[in-house]
Coordinates of N, CA, C and O in Angstrom, one line a residue:
X1 N 1.5 -11.2 259.6 CA 0.5 -10.8 260.5 C -0.1 -11.9 261.3 O -0.5 -11.6 262.5
X2 N -0.2 -13.1 260.8 CA -0.8 -14.2 261.5 C 0.0 -14.4 262.8 O -0.6 -14.7 263.9
X3 N 1.3 -14.3 262.8 CA 2.1 -14.5 264.0 C 1.8 -13.5 265.1 O 1.6 -13.9 266.3
X4 N 1.6 -12.3 264.8 CA 1.3 -11.2 265.7 C -0.1 -11.5 266.3 O -0.3 -11.4 267.5
X5 N -1.0 -11.8 265.4 CA -2.4 -12.1 265.9 C -2.4 -13.3 266.8 O -3.1 -13.2 267.9
X6 N -1.7 -14.3 266.5 CA -1.7 -15.5 267.3 C -1.0 -15.2 268.7 O -1.4 -15.7 269.7
X7 N 0.0 -14.4 268.7 CA 0.7 -14.0 269.9 C -0.2 -13.2 270.8 O -0.2 -13.4 272.0
X8 N -1.1 -12.4 270.3 CA -2.0 -11.6 271.1 C -3.3 -12.3 271.4 O -4.0 -11.8 272.3
X9 N -3.6 -13.4 270.8 CA -4.9 -14.1 271.0 C -5.0 -14.5 272.4 O -4.1 -15.1 273.0
X10 N -6.2 -14.1 273.0 CA -6.5 -14.5 274.4 C -5.8 -13.6 275.4 O -6.0 -13.8 276.6
X11 N -5.0 -12.7 275.0 CA -4.3 -11.8 276.0 C -5.1 -10.6 276.3 O -5.8 -10.1 275.4
X12 N -4.9 -10.0 277.5 CA -5.4 -8.7 277.8 C -4.5 -7.7 277.1 O -3.2 -7.8 277.2
X13 N -5.0 -6.8 276.4 CA -4.3 -5.8 275.6 C -4.2 -4.5 276.4 O -5.2 -3.9 276.8
X14 N -3.0 -4.0 276.6 CA -2.7 -2.8 277.4 C -1.9 -1.9 276.4 O -0.9 -2.3 275.9
X15 N -2.4 -0.7 276.3 CA -1.6 0.3 275.5 C -1.0 1.3 276.4 O -1.6 1.8 277.3
X16 N 0.3 1.6 276.1 CA 1.0 2.6 276.9 C 1.5 3.6 275.9 O 2.3 3.3 274.9
X17 N 1.2 4.9 276.1 CA 1.6 6.0 275.2 C 2.3 7.1 276.1 O 1.8 7.3 277.2
X18 N 3.4 7.6 275.6 CA 4.1 8.6 276.4 C 4.7 9.7 275.4 O 5.1 9.4 274.3
X19 N 4.7 10.9 275.9 CA 5.4 12.0 275.3 C 6.3 12.7 276.3 O 6.1 12.6 277.5
X20 N 7.4 13.3 275.8 CA 8.3 13.9 276.7 C 7.9 15.3 277.3 O 8.2 15.6 278.4
X21 N 7.3 16.1 276.4 CA 7.1 17.5 276.8 C 5.6 17.8 276.8 O 4.8 17.1 276.1
X22 N 5.3 18.8 277.5 CA 3.9 19.3 277.6 C 3.4 19.7 276.2 O 2.2 19.4 275.8
X23 N 4.3 20.2 275.3 CA 3.9 20.7 274.0 C 3.5 19.5 273.1 O 2.7 19.6 272.1
X24 N 4.0 18.3 273.4 CA 3.7 17.1 272.6 C 2.4 16.3 273.1 O 2.0 15.4 272.5
X25 N 1.8 16.8 274.2 CA 0.6 16.1 274.7 C -0.4 15.8 273.7 O -1.1 14.7 273.8
X26 N -0.6 16.6 272.7 CA -1.6 16.4 271.7 C -1.4 15.2 270.8 O -2.3 14.7 270.2
X27 N -0.1 14.7 270.9 CA 0.2 13.5 270.0 C -0.1 12.2 270.8 O 0.0 11.1 270.2
X28 N -0.5 12.3 272.0 CA -0.8 11.0 272.8 C -2.0 10.3 272.1 O -1.9 9.1 271.9
X29 N -3.0 11.1 271.7 CA -4.1 10.4 271.0 C -3.7 9.8 269.7 O -4.3 8.8 269.2
X30 N -2.8 10.4 269.0 CA -2.3 9.9 267.7 C -1.6 8.6 267.9 O -1.8 7.6 267.1
X31 N -0.8 8.5 269.0 CA -0.1 7.2 269.3 C -1.2 6.1 269.6 O -1.1 5.0 269.0
X32 N -2.1 6.4 270.4 CA -3.2 5.5 270.8 C -4.0 5.0 269.6 O -4.2 3.9 269.3
X33 N -4.3 6.0 268.7 CA -5.1 5.7 267.5 C -4.3 4.8 266.6 O -4.8 3.9 266.0
X34 N -3.0 5.0 266.4 CA -2.1 4.2 265.6 C -2.1 2.8 266.1 O -2.2 1.8 265.3
X35 N -2.0 2.6 267.4 CA -1.9 1.3 267.9 C -3.3 0.6 267.8 O -3.3 -0.6 267.4
X36 N -4.4 1.3 268.0 CA -5.7 0.7 267.9 C -5.9 0.3 266.4 O -6.5 -0.8 266.1
X37 N -5.5 1.1 265.5 CA -5.6 0.8 264.1 C -4.8 -0.5 263.7 O -5.3 -1.4 263.0
X38 N -3.6 -0.6 264.3 CA -2.8 -1.8 264.0 C -3.5 -3.0 264.6 O -3.5 -4.1 264.0
X39 N -4.1 -2.9 265.8 CA -4.8 -4.0 266.4 C -6.0 -4.4 265.6 O -6.3 -5.6 265.3
X40 N -6.7 -3.4 265.1 CA -7.9 -3.7 264.2 C -7.5 -4.4 263.0 O -8.1 -5.4 262.5
X41 N -6.4 -4.0 262.4 CA -5.9 -4.6 261.1 C -5.5 -6.1 261.4 O -5.5 -6.9 260.5
X42 N -5.1 -6.4 262.6 CA -4.8 -7.8 263.0 C -6.0 -8.6 263.3 O -5.9 -9.8 263.5
X43 N -7.2 -7.9 263.4 CA -8.4 -8.6 263.7 C -8.7 -8.7 265.2 O -9.5 -9.5 265.6
X44 N -7.9 -7.9 266.0 CA -8.1 -7.9 267.4 C -9.3 -7.0 267.7 O -9.3 -5.8 267.4
X45 N -10.3 -7.6 268.3 CA -11.6 -6.8 268.5 C -11.8 -6.3 270.0 O -12.6 -5.5 270.2
X46 N -11.0 -6.8 270.9 CA -11.2 -6.4 272.3 C -10.8 -5.0 272.5 O -10.0 -4.4 271.8
X47 N -11.4 -4.3 273.5 CA -11.1 -3.0 273.8 C -9.9 -3.0 274.8 O -10.0 -3.6 275.8
X48 N -8.8 -2.3 274.4 CA -7.6 -2.3 275.2 C -7.8 -1.3 276.4 O -8.5 -0.4 276.3
X49 N -7.0 -1.6 277.4 CA -6.9 -0.7 278.5 C -5.8 0.3 278.1 O -4.7 -0.1 277.7
X50 N -6.0 1.6 278.3 CA -5.0 2.6 277.8 C -4.4 3.4 279.0 O -5.2 3.9 279.9
X51 N -3.1 3.5 279.0 CA -2.4 4.4 279.9 C -1.5 5.3 279.1 O -0.9 4.9 278.2
X52 N -1.6 6.6 279.5 CA -0.8 7.6 278.8 C -0.4 8.7 279.7 O -1.0 9.0 280.7
X53 N 0.8 9.3 279.4 CA 1.3 10.3 280.2 C 2.4 11.2 279.5 O 2.9 10.8 278.5
X54 N 2.6 12.3 280.1 CA 3.7 13.2 279.7 C 4.8 13.1 280.7 O 4.6 13.4 281.9
X55 N 5.9 12.5 280.3 CA 7.0 12.2 281.2 C 8.3 11.9 280.4 O 8.2 11.4 279.3
X56 N 9.4 12.2 280.9 CA 10.7 11.9 280.3 C 10.9 10.4 280.2 O 10.7 9.7 281.2
X57 N 11.4 9.9 279.1 CA 11.7 8.5 278.9 C 12.9 8.1 279.7 O 13.2 6.9 279.8
X58 N 13.7 9.0 280.2 CA 14.9 8.7 280.9 C 14.6 8.5 282.4 O 15.4 8.0 283.1
X59 N 13.4 8.8 282.8 CA 13.0 8.7 284.2 C 12.2 7.4 284.4 O 11.3 7.0 283.7
X60 N 12.6 6.7 285.5 CA 11.9 5.4 285.8 C 10.6 5.6 286.6 O 9.7 4.8 286.5
X61 N 10.5 6.7 287.2 CA 9.3 7.0 288.1 C 8.2 7.6 287.2 O 8.1 8.9 287.2
X62 N 7.5 6.8 286.5 CA 6.4 7.2 285.7 C 5.1 6.5 286.1 O 4.9 5.3 286.0
X63 N 4.2 7.3 286.8 CA 3.0 6.7 287.4 C 2.1 5.8 286.4 O 1.7 4.8 286.8
X64 N 1.9 6.3 285.2 CA 1.1 5.6 284.3 C 1.8 4.3 283.8 O 1.1 3.3 283.5
X65 N 3.1 4.3 283.6 CA 3.8 3.1 283.2 C 3.7 2.1 284.3 O 3.5 0.9 284.1
X66 N 3.8 2.6 285.6 CA 3.7 1.6 286.7 C 2.3 1.0 286.7 O 2.2 -0.2 287.0
X67 N 1.3 1.8 286.5 CA -0.1 1.3 286.4 C -0.3 0.3 285.3 O -0.9 -0.7 285.5
X68 N 0.3 0.5 284.2 CA 0.2 -0.4 283.0 C 0.9 -1.7 283.4 O 0.3 -2.8 283.1
X69 N 2.1 -1.7 284.0 CA 2.8 -2.9 284.4 C 2.0 -3.6 285.4 O 1.8 -4.9 285.4
X70 N 1.4 -2.9 286.4 CA 0.6 -3.5 287.4 C -0.6 -4.2 286.8 O -1.0 -5.3 287.2
X71 N -1.3 -3.5 285.9 CA -2.5 -4.1 285.2 C -2.1 -5.4 284.5 O -2.8 -6.4 284.6
X72 N -0.9 -5.4 283.9 CA -0.5 -6.6 283.2 C -0.2 -7.8 284.2 O -0.5 -8.9 284.0
X73 N 0.5 -7.4 285.3 CA 0.9 -8.4 286.3 C -0.3 -9.0 287.1 O -0.2 -10.1 287.5
X74 N -1.3 -8.2 287.3 CA -2.5 -8.7 288.0 C -3.6 -9.2 287.2 O -4.6 -9.6 287.7
X75 N -3.4 -9.2 285.9 CA -4.4 -9.7 285.0 C -4.6 -11.2 285.2 O -3.7 -11.9 285.5
X76 N -5.9 -11.6 285.1 CA -6.2 -13.1 285.3 C -5.7 -13.9 284.1 O -5.6 -15.1 284.2
X77 N -5.5 -13.2 283.0 CA -5.0 -13.9 281.8 C -3.7 -13.2 281.4 O -3.4 -12.1 281.8
X78 N -2.9 -13.9 280.5 CA -1.7 -13.2 280.1 C -2.0 -11.9 279.4 O -3.0 -11.7 278.8
X79 N -1.1 -11.0 279.6 CA -1.3 -9.6 279.1 C -0.1 -9.2 278.2 O 1.0 -9.7 278.2
X80 N -0.4 -8.2 277.3 CA 0.6 -7.6 276.4 C 0.5 -6.1 276.5 O -0.6 -5.6 276.4
X81 N 1.6 -5.5 276.8 CA 1.7 -4.0 276.8 C 2.2 -3.6 275.4 O 3.3 -4.1 275.0
X82 N 1.5 -2.8 274.7 CA 1.8 -2.4 273.4 C 2.1 -0.9 273.4 O 1.4 -0.1 273.9
X83 N 3.3 -0.6 272.7 CA 3.7 0.8 272.5 C 3.8 1.1 271.0 O 4.0 0.1 270.3
X84 N 3.7 2.3 270.6 CA 3.9 2.7 269.2 C 5.3 2.3 268.7 O 5.5 1.8 267.7
X85 N 6.2 2.7 269.5 CA 7.6 2.3 269.3 C 8.4 2.2 270.6 O 7.9 2.8 271.6
X86 N 9.5 1.6 270.6 CA 10.2 1.3 271.8 C 10.6 2.5 272.6 O 10.7 2.5 273.8
X87 N 10.8 3.6 271.9 CA 11.2 4.9 272.6 C 10.1 5.4 273.5 O 10.4 6.2 274.3
X88 N 8.9 5.0 273.2 CA 7.8 5.4 274.1 C 7.9 4.8 275.5 O 7.5 5.3 276.5
X89 N 8.6 3.6 275.5 CA 8.7 2.9 276.7 C 10.0 3.3 277.5 O 9.9 3.5 278.7
X90 N 11.1 3.5 276.8 CA 12.3 3.9 277.5 C 13.3 4.6 276.6 O 13.3 4.4 275.3
X91 N 14.1 5.4 277.2 CA 15.3 6.0 276.5 C 16.6 5.6 277.1 O 16.5 4.9 278.1
X92 N 17.7 6.0 276.6 CA 19.0 5.7 277.2 C 19.0 6.0 278.7 O 18.7 6.9 279.2

């Protein structure tokens, strides 16, 4: 755990959560809560910026993902985009 904490130390924390279908929208909050719990367990106290959306992982045109990346790129300090699992970021 120390390595993860050290990696995130001083970084802007950005959470990105995604579901594929409208029926799954209720699980967005579950994804965000799981990530926040993990951050808390690491001792990260800052409030993360959260981006979430319902969109296919096979599509590149996802407005909230673009906003998350833009927030990371324009941050005055290094940033980390955190997802619950890699499939939330992209599919085949």
